[in-house]
Short mmCIF file of C-alpha atoms in Angstrom, two decimals:
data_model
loop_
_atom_site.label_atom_id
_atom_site.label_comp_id
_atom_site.label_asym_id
_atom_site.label_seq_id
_atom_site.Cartn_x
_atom_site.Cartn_y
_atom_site.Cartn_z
CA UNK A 122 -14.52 -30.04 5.11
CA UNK A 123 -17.61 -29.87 2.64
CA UNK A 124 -18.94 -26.15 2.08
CA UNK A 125 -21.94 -25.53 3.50
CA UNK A 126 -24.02 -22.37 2.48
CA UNK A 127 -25.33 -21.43 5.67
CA UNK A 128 -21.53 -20.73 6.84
CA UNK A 129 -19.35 -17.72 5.51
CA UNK A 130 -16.42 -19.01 4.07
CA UNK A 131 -13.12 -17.79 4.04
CA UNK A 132 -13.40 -15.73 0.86
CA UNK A 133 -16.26 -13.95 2.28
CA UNK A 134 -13.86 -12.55 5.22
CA UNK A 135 -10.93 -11.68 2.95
CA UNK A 136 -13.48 -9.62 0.59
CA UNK A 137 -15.39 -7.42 3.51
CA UNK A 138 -12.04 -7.19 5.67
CA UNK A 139 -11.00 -6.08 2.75
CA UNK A 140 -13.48 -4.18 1.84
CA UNK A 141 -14.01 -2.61 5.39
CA UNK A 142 -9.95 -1.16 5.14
CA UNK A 143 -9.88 -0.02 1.90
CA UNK A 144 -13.53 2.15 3.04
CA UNK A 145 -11.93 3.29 6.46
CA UNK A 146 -8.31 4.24 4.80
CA UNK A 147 -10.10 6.23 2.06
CA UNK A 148 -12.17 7.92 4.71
CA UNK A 149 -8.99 9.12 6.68
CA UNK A 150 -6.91 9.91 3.04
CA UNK A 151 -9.54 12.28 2.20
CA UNK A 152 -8.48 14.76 4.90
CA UNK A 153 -4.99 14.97 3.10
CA UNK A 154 -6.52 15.19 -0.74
CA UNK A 155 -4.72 11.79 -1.52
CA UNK A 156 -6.17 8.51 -2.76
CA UNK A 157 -4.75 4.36 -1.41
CA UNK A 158 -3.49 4.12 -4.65
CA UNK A 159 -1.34 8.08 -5.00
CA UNK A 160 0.38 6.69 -1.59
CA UNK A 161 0.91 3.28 -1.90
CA UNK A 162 2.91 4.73 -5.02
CA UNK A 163 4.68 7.47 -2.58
CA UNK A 164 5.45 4.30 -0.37
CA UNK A 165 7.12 2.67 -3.29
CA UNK A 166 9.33 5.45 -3.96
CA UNK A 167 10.41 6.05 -0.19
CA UNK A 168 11.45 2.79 -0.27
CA UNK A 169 13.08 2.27 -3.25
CA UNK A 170 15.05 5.54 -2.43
CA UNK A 171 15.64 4.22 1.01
CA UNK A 172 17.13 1.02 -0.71
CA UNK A 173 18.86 2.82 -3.31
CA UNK A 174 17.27 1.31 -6.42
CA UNK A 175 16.56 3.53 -9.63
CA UNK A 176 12.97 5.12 -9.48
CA UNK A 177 11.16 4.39 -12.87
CA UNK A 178 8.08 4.40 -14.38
CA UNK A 179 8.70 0.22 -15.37
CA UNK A 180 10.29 0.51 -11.20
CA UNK A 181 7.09 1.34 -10.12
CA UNK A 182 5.04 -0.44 -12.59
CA UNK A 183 6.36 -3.41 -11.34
CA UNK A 184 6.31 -3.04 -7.81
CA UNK A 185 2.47 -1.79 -7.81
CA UNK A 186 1.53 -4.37 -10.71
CA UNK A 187 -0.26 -1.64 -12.85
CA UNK A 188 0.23 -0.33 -16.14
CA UNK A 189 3.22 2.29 -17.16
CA UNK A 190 0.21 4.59 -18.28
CA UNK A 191 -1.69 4.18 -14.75
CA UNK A 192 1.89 4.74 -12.95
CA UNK A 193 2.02 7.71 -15.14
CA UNK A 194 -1.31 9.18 -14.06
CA UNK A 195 -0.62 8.86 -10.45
CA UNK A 196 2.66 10.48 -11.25
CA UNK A 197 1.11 13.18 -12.56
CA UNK A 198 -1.62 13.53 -10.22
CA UNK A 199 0.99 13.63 -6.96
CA UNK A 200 2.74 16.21 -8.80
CA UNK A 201 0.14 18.42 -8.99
CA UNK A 202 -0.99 18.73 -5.88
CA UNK A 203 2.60 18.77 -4.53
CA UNK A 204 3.64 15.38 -3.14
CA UNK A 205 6.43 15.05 -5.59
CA UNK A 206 9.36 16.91 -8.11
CA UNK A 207 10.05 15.09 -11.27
CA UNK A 208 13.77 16.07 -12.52
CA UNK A 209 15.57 14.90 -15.23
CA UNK A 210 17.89 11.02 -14.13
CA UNK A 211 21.65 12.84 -13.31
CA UNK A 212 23.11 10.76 -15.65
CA UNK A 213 20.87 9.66 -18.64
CA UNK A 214 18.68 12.83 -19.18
CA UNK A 215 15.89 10.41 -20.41
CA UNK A 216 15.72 8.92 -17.23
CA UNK A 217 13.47 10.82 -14.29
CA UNK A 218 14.38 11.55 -10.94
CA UNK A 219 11.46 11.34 -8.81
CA UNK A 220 11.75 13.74 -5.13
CA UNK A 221 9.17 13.57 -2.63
CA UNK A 222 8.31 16.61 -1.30
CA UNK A 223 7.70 17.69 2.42
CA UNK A 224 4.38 17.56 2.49
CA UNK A 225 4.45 13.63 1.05
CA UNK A 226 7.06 12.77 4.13
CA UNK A 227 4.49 14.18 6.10
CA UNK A 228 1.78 12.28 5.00
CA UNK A 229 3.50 8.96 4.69
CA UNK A 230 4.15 9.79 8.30
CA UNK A 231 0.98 10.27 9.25
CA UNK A 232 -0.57 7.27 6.95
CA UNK A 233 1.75 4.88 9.35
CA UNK A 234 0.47 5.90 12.16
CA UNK A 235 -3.15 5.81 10.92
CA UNK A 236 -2.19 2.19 9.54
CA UNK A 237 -0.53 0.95 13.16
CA UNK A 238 -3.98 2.78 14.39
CA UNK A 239 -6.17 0.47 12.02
CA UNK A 240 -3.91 -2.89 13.02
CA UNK A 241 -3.82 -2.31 16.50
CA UNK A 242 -7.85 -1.99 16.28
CA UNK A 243 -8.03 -5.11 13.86
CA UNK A 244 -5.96 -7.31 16.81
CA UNK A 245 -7.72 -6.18 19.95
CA UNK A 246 -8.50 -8.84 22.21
CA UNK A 247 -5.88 -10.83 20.56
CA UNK A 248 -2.73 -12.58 22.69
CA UNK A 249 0.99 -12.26 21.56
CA UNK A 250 0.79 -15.71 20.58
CA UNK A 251 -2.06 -15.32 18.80
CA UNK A 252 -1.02 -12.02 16.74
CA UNK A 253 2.71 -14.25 15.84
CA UNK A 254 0.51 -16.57 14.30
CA UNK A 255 -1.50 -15.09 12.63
CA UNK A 256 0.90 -12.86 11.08
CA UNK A 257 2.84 -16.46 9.80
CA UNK A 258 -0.72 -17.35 8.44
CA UNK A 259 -1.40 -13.86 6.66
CA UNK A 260 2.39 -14.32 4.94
CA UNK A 261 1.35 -17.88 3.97
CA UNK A 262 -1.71 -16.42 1.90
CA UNK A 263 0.51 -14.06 0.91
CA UNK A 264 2.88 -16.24 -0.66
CA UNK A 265 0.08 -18.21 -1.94
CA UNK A 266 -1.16 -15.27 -3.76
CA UNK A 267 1.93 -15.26 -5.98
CA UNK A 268 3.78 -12.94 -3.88
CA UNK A 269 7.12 -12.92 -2.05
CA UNK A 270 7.23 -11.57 1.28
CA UNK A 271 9.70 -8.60 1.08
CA UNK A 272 8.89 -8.12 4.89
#
């Protein structure tokens, strides 16, 4: 299929879809002082916790494919405002423990229901059917994107 100009292509959906969640999620953070970024890094450490790995800066790093310094920053920043308690690791004192705090449970609550809000909006009008398929398509370009579905 040649590309004509006239017609959006694909790209052009992934970047304003895109686009369009990262604006409306921002828009709903706001009311809890948090940024995408501060609790997609919370999210990492739930789960790591949950499946009992080690929670480190090169951890994190490499499960939110930044920089140790921009891990780091968000680190700090959460910490700050109260969405986390940095110890010292339990048995290597250079290690860190990292503890979130009730107030981060409670908004990584609240950020699941807002994202279950956002999907269920994004798949209106859609069948069963149609929603299994194109979840298999969305972990294709996943995949394709260089990475492994953990789901």
């Amino acid at each position: 299929m040649e590309n004509d100009p006239r017609i959006p292509s694909h790209d052009f959906y992934i970047k304003n879809i895109a686009h369009v969640l990262r604006y409306q999620i921002d828009q709903k953070l706001a009311a809890y002082h948090v940024t995408e970024p501060q609790v997609r890094l919370l999210g990492h450490i739930q789960g790591g916790q949950k499946a009992g790995h080690e929670i480190s800066r090169k951890y994190l790093s490499e499960a939110m494919q930044i920089s140790g310094p921009s891990v780091t920053s968000l680190l700090n920043s959460l910490e700050k405002n109260g969405f986390i308690i940095r110890t010292s690791g339990l048995e290597d004192g250079r290690t860190m423990q990292i503890d979130l705090t009730e107030k981060a449970s409670d908004v990584m609550k609240d950020t699941m229901d807002m994202l279950y809000e956002i999907s269920d909006a994004l798949l209106a009008g859609f069948s069963e059917g149609e929603k299994c398929i194109f979840l298999e398509l969305l972990k294709r370009v996943y995949e394709n994107a260089g990475q492994g579905s953990h789901i």
